[in-house]
């Protein structure tokens, strides 16, 4: 027996059963062609689409953040083992009935997996991997002074067309909101926050939303002009528009992350006791099912 973990053989064996294992690990998703699309349990994901696993190659990634991997061992580690691929290999060796793929650790030994009752592999629906509760990255605010510069571009979306910095009332950086132009001419807006993994203590920039309640955009402006009436608009672009600082200079403009559907996820306490004018976007007034 080799004294090294045979990651390649484990990954190949997991890939051979990808169509049963992946849906078992990521419940509630759906198969689209050769991919399994689902919600990412390791972040505050509420909509399918960005997190996908290729059931043929084993490669996986989340287009809304920089998390990705090249095989199903890495995926198992990401989901259940805090990115520890050694622990993932041990667990998968038991699930796949491959105890020889992970050698005993020197001085510690390793519990030998029970052999299968029959040569045939167990039915996929009866396979129960030793699952651990997924650990999500946690946004940290304000951004620590020792944090490195944020990435200049998104791995899949490229360089953002616009970037807005979020500050707290004291002028400390809280994170960013970036706008990207998609290939079909549309837009995608992604938050970029400094996060820490609670299990490993590792810090990194993540394309991930702030924890709720989320901060408002313009907290530093509000703090600088505590007596001015507030103009609350939809989106950072509107808050920074020339009119907000010119014709309407007697008002202090502010906004929030996430748009109209996220108003219940924001900390509105900085507006307590202030005069507020709410100026919504002029969206098309029509039935969504009509032209």
mmCIF file of C-alpha atoms in Angstrom:
data_model
loop_
_atom_site.group_PDB
_atom_site.id
_atom_site.type_symbol
_atom_site.label_atom_id
_atom_site.label_comp_id
_atom_site.label_asym_id
_atom_site.label_seq_id
_atom_site.Cartn_x
_atom_site.Cartn_y
_atom_site.Cartn_z
ATOM 1 C CA UNK A 1 0.000 0.000 0.000
ATOM 2 C CA UNK A 2 1.279 3.460 -0.805
ATOM 3 C CA UNK A 3 1.870 5.854 2.079
ATOM 4 C CA UNK A 4 0.125 8.676 0.162
ATOM 5 C CA UNK A 5 -3.555 9.417 -0.321
ATOM 6 C CA UNK A 6 -4.613 8.448 -3.816
ATOM 7 C CA UNK A 7 -6.630 11.594 -4.577
ATOM 8 C CA UNK A 8 -6.723 10.825 -8.296
ATOM 9 C CA UNK A 9 -8.348 7.415 -7.824
ATOM 10 C CA UNK A 10 -10.826 8.776 -5.270
ATOM 11 C CA UNK A 11 -11.776 11.608 -7.611
ATOM 12 C CA UNK A 12 -12.255 9.175 -10.509
ATOM 13 C CA UNK A 13 -14.419 6.843 -8.402
ATOM 14 C CA UNK A 14 -16.547 9.748 -7.156
ATOM 15 C CA UNK A 15 -16.905 11.048 -10.709
ATOM 16 C CA UNK A 16 -18.176 7.638 -11.851
ATOM 17 C CA UNK A 17 -21.037 8.080 -9.371
ATOM 18 C CA UNK A 18 -21.432 11.822 -9.807
ATOM 19 C CA UNK A 19 -25.073 11.646 -10.881
ATOM 20 C CA UNK A 20 -26.041 10.052 -7.562
ATOM 21 C CA UNK A 21 -23.508 11.636 -5.183
ATOM 22 C CA UNK A 22 -23.769 15.296 -6.219
ATOM 23 C CA UNK A 23 -27.596 15.520 -5.913
ATOM 24 C CA UNK A 24 -27.244 13.804 -2.533
ATOM 25 C CA UNK A 25 -24.733 16.401 -1.323
ATOM 26 C CA UNK A 26 -26.626 19.346 -2.798
ATOM 27 C CA UNK A 27 -30.319 18.771 -2.289
ATOM 28 C CA UNK A 28 -32.937 20.843 -4.061
ATOM 29 C CA UNK A 29 -30.971 21.471 -7.252
ATOM 30 C CA UNK A 30 -31.689 20.281 -10.779
ATOM 31 C CA UNK A 31 -29.823 18.752 -13.692
ATOM 32 C CA UNK A 32 -29.294 20.974 -16.729
ATOM 33 C CA UNK A 33 -27.473 19.138 -19.510
ATOM 34 C CA UNK A 34 -24.243 17.805 -18.028
ATOM 35 C CA UNK A 35 -24.403 20.119 -14.997
ATOM 36 C CA UNK A 36 -26.031 20.113 -11.573
ATOM 37 C CA UNK A 37 -27.260 23.617 -10.736
ATOM 38 C CA UNK A 38 -28.229 24.531 -7.198
ATOM 39 C CA UNK A 39 -27.993 27.059 -4.389
ATOM 40 C CA UNK A 40 -24.555 27.400 -2.781
ATOM 41 C CA UNK A 41 -24.978 26.438 0.909
ATOM 42 C CA UNK A 42 -21.683 28.112 1.821
ATOM 43 C CA UNK A 43 -22.955 31.642 1.271
ATOM 44 C CA UNK A 44 -26.170 33.616 1.478
ATOM 45 C CA UNK A 45 -27.392 32.298 -1.862
ATOM 46 C CA UNK A 46 -31.114 32.508 -2.560
ATOM 47 C CA UNK A 47 -31.360 31.730 -6.267
ATOM 48 C CA UNK A 48 -30.141 28.861 -8.398
ATOM 49 C CA UNK A 49 -27.943 29.593 -11.331
ATOM 50 C CA UNK A 50 -24.472 30.698 -10.300
ATOM 51 C CA UNK A 51 -23.345 27.503 -8.491
ATOM 52 C CA UNK A 52 -22.896 24.535 -10.834
ATOM 53 C CA UNK A 53 -21.073 21.193 -10.934
ATOM 54 C CA UNK A 54 -20.087 19.478 -14.175
ATOM 55 C CA UNK A 55 -21.140 15.841 -13.734
ATOM 56 C CA UNK A 56 -18.830 14.697 -16.555
ATOM 57 C CA UNK A 57 -15.568 16.420 -15.583
ATOM 58 C CA UNK A 58 -16.128 17.033 -11.860
ATOM 59 C CA UNK A 59 -15.171 20.690 -12.181
ATOM 60 C CA UNK A 60 -17.329 23.094 -10.187
ATOM 61 C CA UNK A 61 -17.582 26.782 -9.409
ATOM 62 C CA UNK A 62 -19.717 29.627 -8.191
ATOM 63 C CA UNK A 63 -19.948 32.446 -10.738
ATOM 64 C CA UNK A 64 -21.057 34.854 -7.994
ATOM 65 C CA UNK A 65 -17.830 34.412 -6.014
ATOM 66 C CA UNK A 66 -14.338 33.064 -6.567
ATOM 67 C CA UNK A 67 -14.934 29.585 -5.121
ATOM 68 C CA UNK A 68 -14.129 26.733 -7.515
ATOM 69 C CA UNK A 69 -12.516 23.321 -7.761
ATOM 70 C CA UNK A 70 -11.316 20.717 -10.235
ATOM 71 C CA UNK A 71 -12.869 17.506 -8.885
ATOM 72 C CA UNK A 72 -15.453 16.049 -6.506
ATOM 73 C CA UNK A 73 -12.946 15.518 -3.680
ATOM 74 C CA UNK A 74 -12.427 19.289 -3.628
ATOM 75 C CA UNK A 75 -16.206 19.789 -3.769
ATOM 76 C CA UNK A 76 -16.764 17.499 -0.767
ATOM 77 C CA UNK A 77 -14.041 19.358 1.141
ATOM 78 C CA UNK A 78 -15.648 22.697 0.272
ATOM 79 C CA UNK A 79 -19.114 21.587 1.360
ATOM 80 C CA UNK A 80 -18.416 19.529 4.469
ATOM 81 C CA UNK A 81 -14.803 19.764 5.643
ATOM 82 C CA UNK A 82 -13.873 23.455 5.681
ATOM 83 C CA UNK A 83 -11.760 22.999 2.514
ATOM 84 C CA UNK A 84 -9.677 20.270 4.205
ATOM 85 C CA UNK A 85 -9.124 17.800 1.351
ATOM 86 C CA UNK A 86 -7.399 15.231 3.567
ATOM 87 C CA UNK A 87 -10.499 14.936 5.737
ATOM 88 C CA UNK A 88 -12.623 14.862 2.596
ATOM 89 C CA UNK A 89 -10.525 12.011 1.191
ATOM 90 C CA UNK A 90 -10.967 9.993 4.389
ATOM 91 C CA UNK A 91 -14.733 10.457 4.336
ATOM 92 C CA UNK A 92 -15.044 9.648 0.638
ATOM 93 C CA UNK A 93 -12.860 6.551 1.002
ATOM 94 C CA UNK A 94 -15.467 5.184 3.427
ATOM 95 C CA UNK A 95 -18.402 6.255 1.249
ATOM 96 C CA UNK A 96 -16.890 4.683 -1.866
ATOM 97 C CA UNK A 97 -15.627 1.536 -0.150
ATOM 98 C CA UNK A 98 -11.977 2.308 -0.932
ATOM 99 C CA UNK A 99 -10.055 2.050 2.373
ATOM 100 C CA UNK A 100 -6.802 1.366 0.524
ATOM 101 C CA UNK A 101 -6.929 4.802 -1.102
ATOM 102 C CA UNK A 102 -6.143 6.482 2.239
ATOM 103 C CA UNK A 103 -3.210 4.923 4.148
ATOM 104 C CA UNK A 104 -3.107 4.810 7.978
ATOM 105 C CA UNK A 105 -1.494 7.840 9.560
ATOM 106 C CA UNK A 106 1.809 7.062 11.260
ATOM 107 C CA UNK A 107 1.347 6.423 14.966
ATOM 108 C CA UNK A 108 -2.394 6.924 14.787
ATOM 109 C CA UNK A 109 -3.754 4.195 12.564
ATOM 110 C CA UNK A 110 -7.089 4.369 10.897
ATOM 111 C CA UNK A 111 -10.328 2.547 11.358
ATOM 112 C CA UNK A 112 -10.723 0.065 8.515
ATOM 113 C CA UNK A 113 -13.853 0.477 6.474
ATOM 114 C CA UNK A 114 -16.255 -2.481 6.521
ATOM 115 C CA UNK A 115 -16.232 -4.466 3.261
ATOM 116 C CA UNK A 116 -19.330 -4.404 1.114
ATOM 117 C CA UNK A 117 -21.790 -7.221 1.752
ATOM 118 C CA UNK A 118 -21.831 -8.038 -1.968
ATOM 119 C CA UNK A 119 -19.531 -7.249 -4.897
ATOM 120 C CA UNK A 120 -22.090 -4.910 -6.396
ATOM 121 C CA UNK A 121 -22.012 -1.281 -5.276
ATOM 122 C CA UNK A 122 -24.842 -0.265 -2.901
ATOM 123 C CA UNK A 123 -27.849 1.461 -4.399
ATOM 124 C CA UNK A 124 -27.196 5.234 -4.629
ATOM 125 C CA UNK A 125 -30.333 6.090 -2.702
ATOM 126 C CA UNK A 126 -29.049 4.146 0.303
ATOM 127 C CA UNK A 127 -25.643 5.794 0.374
ATOM 128 C CA UNK A 128 -25.308 8.070 3.405
ATOM 129 C CA UNK A 129 -22.020 10.028 3.471
ATOM 130 C CA UNK A 130 -20.827 11.298 6.790
ATOM 131 C CA UNK A 131 -21.999 14.848 6.277
ATOM 132 C CA UNK A 132 -20.784 17.802 8.275
ATOM 133 C CA UNK A 133 -22.671 21.046 8.550
ATOM 134 C CA UNK A 134 -21.467 23.492 5.870
ATOM 135 C CA UNK A 135 -19.486 26.403 7.251
ATOM 136 C CA UNK A 136 -20.117 29.727 5.550
ATOM 137 C CA UNK A 137 -17.610 32.547 5.231
ATOM 138 C CA UNK A 138 -18.524 35.462 7.504
ATOM 139 C CA UNK A 139 -18.228 39.099 6.333
ATOM 140 C CA UNK A 140 -16.028 41.286 8.551
ATOM 141 C CA UNK A 141 -16.714 45.016 8.988
ATOM 142 C CA UNK A 142 -14.966 47.333 8.914
ATOM 143 C CA UNK A 143 -12.335 45.872 6.592
ATOM 144 C CA UNK A 144 -9.133 45.252 8.629
ATOM 145 C CA UNK A 145 -6.247 47.586 7.867
ATOM 146 C CA UNK A 146 -4.011 44.602 7.097
ATOM 147 C CA UNK A 147 -6.364 43.232 4.425
ATOM 148 C CA UNK A 148 -4.774 43.130 0.948
ATOM 149 C CA UNK A 149 -6.120 45.121 -1.964
ATOM 150 C CA UNK A 150 -9.346 43.681 -3.411
ATOM 151 C CA UNK A 151 -9.269 41.840 -6.758
ATOM 152 C CA UNK A 152 -9.366 44.166 -9.756
ATOM 153 C CA UNK A 153 -11.612 41.825 -11.719
ATOM 154 C CA UNK A 154 -14.071 38.984 -11.281
ATOM 155 C CA UNK A 155 -12.805 35.646 -12.559
ATOM 156 C CA UNK A 156 -15.793 35.143 -14.854
ATOM 157 C CA UNK A 157 -17.304 38.617 -15.272
ATOM 158 C CA UNK A 158 -14.038 40.454 -15.854
ATOM 159 C CA UNK A 159 -13.425 44.094 -14.922
ATOM 160 C CA UNK A 160 -16.458 45.882 -13.434
ATOM 161 C CA UNK A 161 -17.910 48.836 -15.297
ATOM 162 C CA UNK A 162 -18.576 50.640 -11.996
ATOM 163 C CA UNK A 163 -17.355 50.245 -8.412
ATOM 164 C CA UNK A 164 -18.870 51.846 -5.311
ATOM 165 C CA UNK A 165 -17.122 51.961 -1.962
ATOM 166 C CA UNK A 166 -19.172 51.555 1.211
ATOM 167 C CA UNK A 167 -17.966 53.379 4.336
ATOM 168 C CA UNK A 168 -19.284 53.493 7.878
ATOM 169 C CA UNK A 169 -20.065 56.724 9.739
ATOM 170 C CA UNK A 170 -16.409 57.050 10.766
ATOM 171 C CA UNK A 171 -15.178 56.719 7.188
ATOM 172 C CA UNK A 172 -13.909 53.160 7.568
ATOM 173 C CA UNK A 173 -14.193 50.875 4.553
ATOM 174 C CA UNK A 174 -16.977 48.274 4.743
ATOM 175 C CA UNK A 175 -16.645 46.752 1.275
ATOM 176 C CA UNK A 176 -17.629 47.322 -2.335
ATOM 177 C CA UNK A 177 -20.501 46.916 -4.757
ATOM 178 C CA UNK A 178 -19.450 46.226 -8.368
ATOM 179 C CA UNK A 179 -21.504 46.417 -11.532
ATOM 180 C CA UNK A 180 -20.683 44.212 -14.533
ATOM 181 C CA UNK A 181 -21.969 44.299 -18.092
ATOM 182 C CA UNK A 182 -23.046 40.820 -19.177
ATOM 183 C CA UNK A 183 -22.504 39.303 -22.620
ATOM 184 C CA UNK A 184 -26.119 40.003 -23.608
ATOM 185 C CA UNK A 185 -25.823 43.681 -22.691
ATOM 186 C CA UNK A 186 -27.524 43.326 -19.340
ATOM 187 C CA UNK A 187 -26.091 44.034 -15.926
ATOM 188 C CA UNK A 188 -25.065 42.065 -12.879
ATOM 189 C CA UNK A 189 -24.354 43.723 -9.537
ATOM 190 C CA UNK A 190 -22.179 41.854 -7.040
ATOM 191 C CA UNK A 191 -21.022 42.856 -3.550
ATOM 192 C CA UNK A 192 -17.375 42.317 -2.605
ATOM 193 C CA UNK A 193 -16.670 41.927 1.117
ATOM 194 C CA UNK A 194 -13.751 40.929 3.320
ATOM 195 C CA UNK A 195 -14.668 37.622 4.942
ATOM 196 C CA UNK A 196 -13.248 35.218 7.503
ATOM 197 C CA UNK A 197 -13.766 31.476 7.610
ATOM 198 C CA UNK A 198 -14.913 30.630 11.174
ATOM 199 C CA UNK A 199 -13.330 27.170 11.132
ATOM 200 C CA UNK A 200 -9.900 28.038 9.744
ATOM 201 C CA UNK A 201 -9.630 31.741 10.614
ATOM 202 C CA UNK A 202 -8.523 32.431 7.044
ATOM 203 C CA UNK A 203 -9.417 35.860 5.648
ATOM 204 C CA UNK A 204 -10.154 36.602 1.994
ATOM 205 C CA UNK A 205 -12.077 38.862 -0.344
ATOM 206 C CA UNK A 206 -15.328 37.158 -1.375
ATOM 207 C CA UNK A 207 -18.007 38.060 -3.886
ATOM 208 C CA UNK A 208 -20.501 37.809 -1.067
ATOM 209 C CA UNK A 209 -23.205 40.003 0.442
ATOM 210 C CA UNK A 210 -22.863 41.597 3.896
ATOM 211 C CA UNK A 211 -24.541 39.921 6.839
ATOM 212 C CA UNK A 212 -27.994 41.204 7.694
ATOM 213 C CA UNK A 213 -28.827 43.879 8.523
ATOM 214 C CA UNK A 214 -26.748 45.260 5.648
ATOM 215 C CA UNK A 215 -25.150 48.718 5.774
ATOM 216 C CA UNK A 216 -26.577 51.690 3.897
ATOM 217 C CA UNK A 217 -24.628 53.402 1.137
ATOM 218 C CA UNK A 218 -23.586 56.903 2.176
ATOM 219 C CA UNK A 219 -23.212 56.455 5.935
ATOM 220 C CA UNK A 220 -20.184 58.764 5.890
ATOM 221 C CA UNK A 221 -22.244 61.481 4.137
ATOM 222 C CA UNK A 222 -25.079 61.114 6.628
ATOM 223 C CA UNK A 223 -22.660 61.447 9.543
ATOM 224 C CA UNK A 224 -21.008 64.516 8.012
ATOM 225 C CA UNK A 225 -24.371 66.328 7.664
ATOM 226 C CA UNK A 226 -26.503 65.214 10.617
ATOM 227 C CA UNK A 227 -29.104 67.985 10.201
ATOM 228 C CA UNK A 228 -29.629 67.781 6.434
ATOM 229 C CA UNK A 229 -32.763 66.167 4.958
ATOM 230 C CA UNK A 230 -32.062 62.800 3.350
ATOM 231 C CA UNK A 231 -32.773 61.898 -0.280
ATOM 232 C CA UNK A 232 -33.137 58.099 -0.384
ATOM 233 C CA UNK A 233 -32.735 56.729 -3.907
ATOM 234 C CA UNK A 234 -32.537 53.282 -5.495
ATOM 235 C CA UNK A 235 -28.940 52.360 -6.205
ATOM 236 C CA UNK A 236 -25.490 53.748 -5.651
ATOM 237 C CA UNK A 237 -25.381 55.259 -9.148
ATOM 238 C CA UNK A 238 -28.389 57.455 -8.358
ATOM 239 C CA UNK A 239 -26.936 58.479 -5.002
ATOM 240 C CA UNK A 240 -23.774 59.672 -6.763
ATOM 241 C CA UNK A 241 -25.595 61.386 -9.656
ATOM 242 C CA UNK A 242 -24.631 65.040 -10.286
ATOM 243 C CA UNK A 243 -28.172 66.179 -9.496
ATOM 244 C CA UNK A 244 -27.992 64.699 -6.039
ATOM 245 C CA UNK A 245 -24.982 66.873 -5.257
ATOM 246 C CA UNK A 246 -25.921 69.856 -7.439
ATOM 247 C CA UNK A 247 -29.533 70.943 -7.872
ATOM 248 C CA UNK A 248 -30.462 69.001 -4.746
ATOM 249 C CA UNK A 249 -27.370 70.018 -2.811
ATOM 250 C CA UNK A 250 -29.421 70.878 0.281
ATOM 251 C CA UNK A 251 -30.184 67.160 0.608
ATOM 252 C CA UNK A 252 -27.778 64.356 1.464
ATOM 253 C CA UNK A 253 -28.197 61.381 -0.885
ATOM 254 C CA UNK A 254 -28.076 57.785 0.334
ATOM 255 C CA UNK A 255 -29.013 54.334 -0.903
ATOM 256 C CA UNK A 256 -28.687 50.646 0.039
ATOM 257 C CA UNK A 257 -27.395 47.357 -1.450
ATOM 258 C CA UNK A 258 -29.644 44.884 -3.195
ATOM 259 C CA UNK A 259 -32.341 47.112 -4.705
ATOM 260 C CA UNK A 260 -36.044 47.209 -4.033
ATOM 261 C CA UNK A 261 -36.311 43.552 -3.085
ATOM 262 C CA UNK A 262 -33.784 43.954 -0.263
ATOM 263 C CA UNK A 263 -35.340 46.810 1.723
ATOM 264 C CA UNK A 264 -36.151 44.405 4.566
ATOM 265 C CA UNK A 265 -32.500 43.376 4.902
ATOM 266 C CA UNK A 266 -30.976 46.792 5.616
ATOM 267 C CA UNK A 267 -30.068 48.630 8.824
ATOM 268 C CA UNK A 268 -32.155 51.809 8.533
ATOM 269 C CA UNK A 269 -31.332 53.061 12.035
ATOM 270 C CA UNK A 270 -29.050 55.886 10.732
ATOM 271 C CA UNK A 271 -32.238 57.570 9.399
ATOM 272 C CA UNK A 272 -33.946 57.652 12.795
ATOM 273 C CA UNK A 273 -35.187 61.157 13.614
ATOM 274 C CA UNK A 274 -34.292 62.587 10.201
ATOM 275 C CA UNK A 275 -36.468 64.015 7.415
ATOM 276 C CA UNK A 276 -36.376 61.578 4.512
ATOM 277 C CA UNK A 277 -37.555 61.972 0.924
ATOM 278 C CA UNK A 278 -37.888 58.612 -0.863
ATOM 279 C CA UNK A 279 -37.340 58.868 -4.625
ATOM 280 C CA UNK A 280 -38.011 55.520 -6.370
ATOM 281 C CA UNK A 281 -36.851 54.608 -9.848
ATOM 282 C CA UNK A 282 -39.231 55.325 -12.716
ATOM 283 C CA UNK A 283 -39.752 51.672 -13.605
ATOM 284 C CA UNK A 284 -42.122 50.692 -16.408
ATOM 285 C CA UNK A 285 -45.681 50.452 -15.122
ATOM 286 C CA UNK A 286 -47.054 47.361 -16.842
ATOM 287 C CA UNK A 287 -48.062 43.775 -16.213
ATOM 288 C CA UNK A 288 -44.921 41.633 -16.271
ATOM 289 C CA UNK A 289 -46.625 39.004 -18.443
ATOM 290 C CA UNK A 290 -47.447 41.488 -21.228
ATOM 291 C CA UNK A 291 -45.400 43.325 -23.836
#
